[in-house]
Amino acid sequence: MQIAIDGPASSGKSTIAKIIAQQLGYLYIDTGAMYRAVTLMAQQAGVAYGAEAEIVQQMGQQTISFQLIAGQQHTFLGPQDVTELIRTPLVANNVSEVSALAKVRQLLVKQQQDLAATQNVVMDGRDIGTVVLPQAPVKIFMTASVSERAQRRYRENLTRNITTSLETLKMEIAARDYKDSHRKISPLKAASDAVHVDTTGLTIEQVVQKILEIIHAKL
Ligand code: C5P
């Protein structure tokens, strides 16, 4: 079984995908974390975010993997636990440049497809329903207003001691959406057979309920 959840930045995809995966006993794959890890890799190696060949070379040297630690999913770059580091504004504000690189996408999409080939997955990202798992029986396109998404990110940031203002966050989120939906390769876009879920004004429990109903209707 493959459940694809796509949508713009901070639309609640990962929060919801994690809960759904846990309830169904499926593996949760956060593809955004993979693009963020590659961005961090470039940063740590002192490579420019648009330098495709150098970044691809770095990717050949360090694998990106996930591990469940005390019930929480952690992201690793080689042996380094980068779970927190990939959430910094420096990564968030540069990831769109890295994720627009064709060869980076090719490598990560292959890794994502391999992960989904042998187990039941809930995978979230921008191109899961359109490119990574176009045959997924359940496809969700999750949205929410920019204002609500900025507020969610603001609250999440506070738990990480990141104090970017709400206004700045709104601008950053809108800018990232624009870049992600206007890039040439695999832009953020709903698959033609995706079910649209607008989470504005809904609680996490309400969204989970809605999505479980969509899944059960397909099972
Ligand atoms: O989901 P998250 O906000 O962590 O994703 C970070 C970035 O990674 C996105 O803004 C986008 O540039 C890129 N991304 C992508 N394709 C995916 C998942 C994420 O291009 N499937």
Short mmCIF file of N, CA and C in Angstrom, two decimals, residues 42-145:
data_model
loop_
_atom_site.label_atom_id
_atom_site.label_comp_id
_atom_site.label_asym_id
_atom_site.label_seq_id
_atom_site.Cartn_x
_atom_site.Cartn_y
_atom_site.Cartn_z
N ALA A 42 25.56 20.27 1.31
CA ALA A 42 26.24 21.28 0.49
C ALA A 42 26.81 22.37 1.39
N GLN A 43 25.99 22.78 2.36
CA GLN A 43 26.41 23.83 3.31
C GLN A 43 27.66 23.41 4.06
N GLN A 44 27.64 22.18 4.58
CA GLN A 44 28.78 21.70 5.39
C GLN A 44 30.03 21.51 4.54
N ALA A 45 29.84 21.18 3.26
CA ALA A 45 31.00 20.95 2.38
C ALA A 45 31.49 22.25 1.75
N GLY A 46 30.75 23.34 1.99
CA GLY A 46 31.13 24.63 1.41
C GLY A 46 30.91 24.66 -0.10
N VAL A 47 29.90 23.91 -0.57
CA VAL A 47 29.59 23.85 -2.00
C VAL A 47 28.39 24.77 -2.26
N ALA A 48 28.40 25.48 -3.39
CA ALA A 48 27.29 26.38 -3.72
C ALA A 48 26.01 25.56 -3.93
N TYR A 49 24.85 26.13 -3.54
CA TYR A 49 23.59 25.38 -3.61
C TYR A 49 23.19 25.01 -5.05
N GLY A 50 23.72 25.76 -6.02
CA GLY A 50 23.35 25.45 -7.41
C GLY A 50 24.38 24.58 -8.12
N ALA A 51 25.44 24.18 -7.39
CA ALA A 51 26.54 23.44 -8.03
C ALA A 51 26.19 21.95 -8.13
N GLU A 52 25.45 21.61 -9.17
CA GLU A 52 24.90 20.25 -9.30
C GLU A 52 25.96 19.15 -9.23
N ALA A 53 27.02 19.28 -10.05
CA ALA A 53 28.01 18.20 -10.11
C ALA A 53 28.68 17.97 -8.75
N GLU A 54 29.03 19.07 -8.07
CA GLU A 54 29.70 18.93 -6.77
C GLU A 54 28.75 18.31 -5.74
N ILE A 55 27.49 18.72 -5.79
CA ILE A 55 26.52 18.19 -4.82
C ILE A 55 26.31 16.69 -5.07
N VAL A 56 26.20 16.33 -6.35
CA VAL A 56 26.00 14.92 -6.67
C VAL A 56 27.21 14.10 -6.19
N GLN A 57 28.38 14.69 -6.35
CA GLN A 57 29.60 14.00 -5.88
C GLN A 57 29.53 13.78 -4.35
N GLN A 58 29.11 14.82 -3.64
CA GLN A 58 28.95 14.70 -2.18
C GLN A 58 27.94 13.61 -1.83
N MET A 59 26.86 13.54 -2.63
CA MET A 59 25.81 12.55 -2.35
C MET A 59 26.33 11.13 -2.50
N GLY A 60 27.35 10.96 -3.33
CA GLY A 60 27.95 9.64 -3.51
C GLY A 60 28.77 9.24 -2.29
N GLN A 61 29.12 10.22 -1.47
CA GLN A 61 29.98 9.93 -0.32
C GLN A 61 29.24 9.76 1.00
N GLN A 62 28.02 10.34 1.08
CA GLN A 62 27.28 10.25 2.34
C GLN A 62 25.85 9.80 2.06
N THR A 63 25.39 8.76 2.75
CA THR A 63 24.01 8.32 2.51
C THR A 63 23.05 9.06 3.46
N ILE A 64 21.83 9.20 2.99
CA ILE A 64 20.78 9.80 3.82
C ILE A 64 19.92 8.64 4.29
N SER A 65 19.69 8.55 5.60
CA SER A 65 18.87 7.45 6.09
C SER A 65 17.99 7.92 7.24
N PHE A 66 17.00 7.10 7.56
CA PHE A 66 16.09 7.41 8.66
C PHE A 66 16.20 6.32 9.71
N GLN A 67 16.01 6.71 10.98
CA GLN A 67 16.01 5.72 12.06
C GLN A 67 14.98 6.13 13.07
N LEU A 68 14.24 5.17 13.58
CA LEU A 68 13.27 5.46 14.63
C LEU A 68 13.99 5.39 15.97
N ILE A 69 14.02 6.52 16.70
CA ILE A 69 14.68 6.51 18.02
C ILE A 69 13.63 6.97 19.04
N ALA A 70 13.35 6.11 19.99
CA ALA A 70 12.32 6.38 21.01
C ALA A 70 11.02 6.88 20.37
N GLY A 71 10.62 6.22 19.30
CA GLY A 71 9.35 6.54 18.64
C GLY A 71 9.40 7.76 17.74
N GLN A 72 10.55 8.45 17.70
CA GLN A 72 10.67 9.64 16.85
C GLN A 72 11.55 9.32 15.64
N GLN A 73 11.14 9.83 14.47
CA GLN A 73 11.94 9.58 13.28
C GLN A 73 13.12 10.56 13.21
N HIS A 74 14.32 10.02 13.11
CA HIS A 74 15.52 10.85 13.00
C HIS A 74 16.12 10.71 11.59
N THR A 75 16.69 11.82 11.11
CA THR A 75 17.33 11.81 9.78
C THR A 75 18.84 11.81 9.98
N PHE A 76 19.52 10.95 9.23
CA PHE A 76 20.99 10.85 9.32
C PHE A 76 21.64 11.17 7.99
N LEU A 77 22.74 11.90 8.09
CA LEU A 77 23.58 12.17 6.93
C LEU A 77 24.88 11.42 7.24
N GLY A 78 25.12 10.30 6.55
CA GLY A 78 26.21 9.43 6.99
C GLY A 78 25.92 9.05 8.44
N PRO A 79 26.91 9.18 9.34
CA PRO A 79 26.67 8.81 10.74
C PRO A 79 26.07 9.96 11.58
N GLN A 80 25.94 11.15 10.97
CA GLN A 80 25.54 12.35 11.74
C GLN A 80 24.02 12.47 11.84
N ASP A 81 23.50 12.60 13.07
CA ASP A 81 22.06 12.82 13.27
C ASP A 81 21.78 14.30 12.97
N VAL A 82 21.06 14.56 11.86
CA VAL A 82 20.85 15.94 11.42
C VAL A 82 19.39 16.38 11.60
N THR A 83 18.65 15.63 12.40
CA THR A 83 17.22 15.89 12.60
C THR A 83 16.92 17.36 12.91
N GLU A 84 17.70 17.94 13.80
CA GLU A 84 17.46 19.35 14.18
C GLU A 84 18.09 20.30 13.17
N LEU A 85 19.30 19.96 12.74
CA LEU A 85 20.05 20.87 11.84
C LEU A 85 19.32 21.16 10.53
N ILE A 86 18.54 20.19 10.04
CA ILE A 86 17.86 20.41 8.75
C ILE A 86 16.64 21.31 8.88
N ARG A 87 16.29 21.71 10.10
CA ARG A 87 15.11 22.58 10.31
C ARG A 87 15.50 24.04 10.49
N THR A 88 16.78 24.36 10.38
CA THR A 88 17.18 25.76 10.59
C THR A 88 16.73 26.62 9.41
N PRO A 89 16.52 27.95 9.65
CA PRO A 89 16.12 28.84 8.55
C PRO A 89 17.13 28.81 7.40
N LEU A 90 18.42 28.62 7.70
CA LEU A 90 19.43 28.61 6.65
C LEU A 90 19.18 27.46 5.66
N VAL A 91 18.76 26.33 6.17
CA VAL A 91 18.42 25.21 5.29
C VAL A 91 17.08 25.49 4.60
N ALA A 92 16.08 25.90 5.38
CA ALA A 92 14.74 26.12 4.80
C ALA A 92 14.78 27.13 3.66
N ASN A 93 15.60 28.15 3.81
CA ASN A 93 15.61 29.21 2.79
C ASN A 93 16.47 28.89 1.57
N ASN A 94 17.18 27.78 1.60
CA ASN A 94 18.02 27.43 0.45
C ASN A 94 17.65 26.09 -0.19
N VAL A 95 16.76 25.36 0.47
CA VAL A 95 16.44 24.02 -0.03
C VAL A 95 15.80 24.03 -1.41
N SER A 96 15.04 25.08 -1.73
CA SER A 96 14.37 25.11 -3.05
C SER A 96 15.37 25.17 -4.19
N GLU A 97 16.52 25.80 -3.93
CA GLU A 97 17.53 25.88 -4.99
C GLU A 97 18.13 24.50 -5.24
N VAL A 98 18.37 23.78 -4.16
CA VAL A 98 18.96 22.43 -4.29
C VAL A 98 17.93 21.46 -4.89
N SER A 99 16.68 21.58 -4.45
CA SER A 99 15.66 20.62 -4.92
C SER A 99 15.27 20.86 -6.38
N ALA A 100 15.72 21.96 -6.96
CA ALA A 100 15.43 22.21 -8.38
C ALA A 100 16.47 21.55 -9.29
N LEU A 101 17.52 20.96 -8.70
CA LEU A 101 18.59 20.35 -9.52
C LEU A 101 18.17 18.95 -9.99
N ALA A 102 18.20 18.77 -11.31
CA ALA A 102 17.67 17.53 -11.92
C ALA A 102 18.35 16.27 -11.37
N LYS A 103 19.68 16.30 -11.27
CA LYS A 103 20.37 15.07 -10.86
C LYS A 103 20.15 14.75 -9.39
N VAL A 104 19.98 15.79 -8.58
CA VAL A 104 19.69 15.57 -7.16
C VAL A 104 18.32 14.89 -7.06
N ARG A 105 17.36 15.39 -7.84
CA ARG A 105 16.01 14.80 -7.81
C ARG A 105 16.06 13.35 -8.27
N GLN A 106 16.80 13.11 -9.36
CA GLN A 106 16.88 11.74 -9.89
C GLN A 106 17.32 10.75 -8.81
N LEU A 107 18.39 11.13 -8.11
CA LEU A 107 18.95 10.22 -7.09
C LEU A 107 17.97 10.02 -5.93
N LEU A 108 17.36 11.12 -5.47
CA LEU A 108 16.46 10.99 -4.31
C LEU A 108 15.17 10.26 -4.69
N VAL A 109 14.65 10.54 -5.88
CA VAL A 109 13.41 9.86 -6.31
C VAL A 109 13.65 8.34 -6.37
N LYS A 110 14.81 7.96 -6.89
CA LYS A 110 15.14 6.53 -6.97
C LYS A 110 15.16 5.92 -5.55
N GLN A 111 15.82 6.62 -4.62
CA GLN A 111 15.89 6.12 -3.24
C GLN A 111 14.48 6.01 -2.63
N GLN A 112 13.63 7.00 -2.94
CA GLN A 112 12.26 6.99 -2.40
C GLN A 112 11.46 5.83 -2.99
N GLN A 113 11.62 5.61 -4.28
CA GLN A 113 10.90 4.50 -4.92
C GLN A 113 11.37 3.16 -4.39
N ASP A 114 12.67 3.03 -4.15
CA ASP A 114 13.21 1.78 -3.60
C ASP A 114 12.63 1.52 -2.20
N LEU A 115 12.54 2.59 -1.40
CA LEU A 115 12.00 2.42 -0.05
C LEU A 115 10.55 1.96 -0.08
N ALA A 116 9.80 2.46 -1.07
CA ALA A 116 8.37 2.15 -1.16
C ALA A 116 8.09 0.82 -1.85
N ALA A 117 9.14 0.22 -2.44
CA ALA A 117 8.92 -0.98 -3.25
C ALA A 117 8.63 -2.20 -2.38
N THR A 118 9.16 -2.22 -1.16
CA THR A 118 9.08 -3.45 -0.39
C THR A 118 8.25 -3.33 0.89
N GLN A 119 7.68 -2.16 1.13
CA GLN A 119 6.89 -2.02 2.36
C GLN A 119 5.75 -1.03 2.17
N ASN A 120 4.77 -1.11 3.07
CA ASN A 120 3.66 -0.16 3.04
C ASN A 120 4.17 1.19 3.52
N VAL A 121 3.87 2.25 2.77
CA VAL A 121 4.42 3.55 3.15
C VAL A 121 3.38 4.67 3.11
N VAL A 122 3.64 5.65 3.96
CA VAL A 122 2.99 6.96 3.84
C VAL A 122 4.15 7.89 3.51
N MET A 123 4.10 8.50 2.33
CA MET A 123 5.23 9.34 1.90
C MET A 123 4.73 10.75 1.66
N ASP A 124 5.43 11.75 2.20
CA ASP A 124 4.98 13.11 1.94
C ASP A 124 6.04 13.93 1.24
N GLY A 125 5.58 14.92 0.45
CA GLY A 125 6.51 15.75 -0.31
C GLY A 125 5.80 16.71 -1.23
N ARG A 126 6.36 16.89 -2.43
CA ARG A 126 5.78 17.83 -3.40
C ARG A 126 5.38 17.12 -4.70
N ASP A 127 6.05 15.99 -4.99
CA ASP A 127 5.88 15.30 -6.28
C ASP A 127 5.60 13.82 -6.09
N ILE A 128 5.09 13.45 -4.93
CA ILE A 128 4.92 12.01 -4.65
C ILE A 128 3.81 11.43 -5.54
N GLY A 129 2.67 12.11 -5.58
CA GLY A 129 1.56 11.60 -6.39
C GLY A 129 1.80 11.75 -7.88
N THR A 130 2.62 12.70 -8.27
CA THR A 130 2.82 12.95 -9.70
C THR A 130 4.01 12.19 -10.28
N VAL A 131 5.09 12.06 -9.51
CA VAL A 131 6.35 11.52 -10.07
C VAL A 131 6.87 10.28 -9.32
N VAL A 132 6.93 10.36 -8.00
CA VAL A 132 7.59 9.28 -7.25
C VAL A 132 6.72 8.01 -7.23
N LEU A 133 5.45 8.17 -6.86
CA LEU A 133 4.54 7.01 -6.78
C LEU A 133 3.25 7.31 -7.55
N PRO A 134 3.35 7.47 -8.86
CA PRO A 134 2.15 7.86 -9.63
C PRO A 134 1.05 6.80 -9.59
N GLN A 135 1.44 5.56 -9.20
CA GLN A 135 0.45 4.48 -9.14
C GLN A 135 -0.15 4.33 -7.74
N ALA A 136 0.21 5.22 -6.80
CA ALA A 136 -0.30 5.09 -5.42
C ALA A 136 -1.83 5.11 -5.41
N PRO A 137 -2.46 4.17 -4.72
CA PRO A 137 -3.93 4.12 -4.71
C PRO A 137 -4.55 5.29 -3.94
N VAL A 138 -3.81 5.85 -2.98
CA VAL A 138 -4.34 6.99 -2.22
C VAL A 138 -3.42 8.19 -2.41
N LYS A 139 -3.98 9.28 -2.92
CA LYS A 139 -3.19 10.52 -3.10
C LYS A 139 -3.96 11.68 -2.47
N ILE A 140 -3.26 12.40 -1.61
CA ILE A 140 -3.88 13.53 -0.93
C ILE A 140 -3.10 14.79 -1.31
N PHE A 141 -3.78 15.87 -1.58
CA PHE A 141 -3.11 17.16 -1.78
C PHE A 141 -3.60 18.08 -0.66
N MET A 142 -2.68 18.37 0.27
CA MET A 142 -3.05 19.10 1.48
C MET A 142 -2.68 20.57 1.38
N THR A 143 -3.62 21.44 1.67
CA THR A 143 -3.33 22.88 1.62
C THR A 143 -3.83 23.55 2.89
N ALA A 144 -3.42 24.81 3.09
CA ALA A 144 -3.95 25.66 4.16
C ALA A 144 -3.55 27.08 3.79
N SER A 145 -4.22 28.06 4.34
CA SER A 145 -3.89 29.44 3.99
C SER A 145 -2.45 29.77 4.41
#
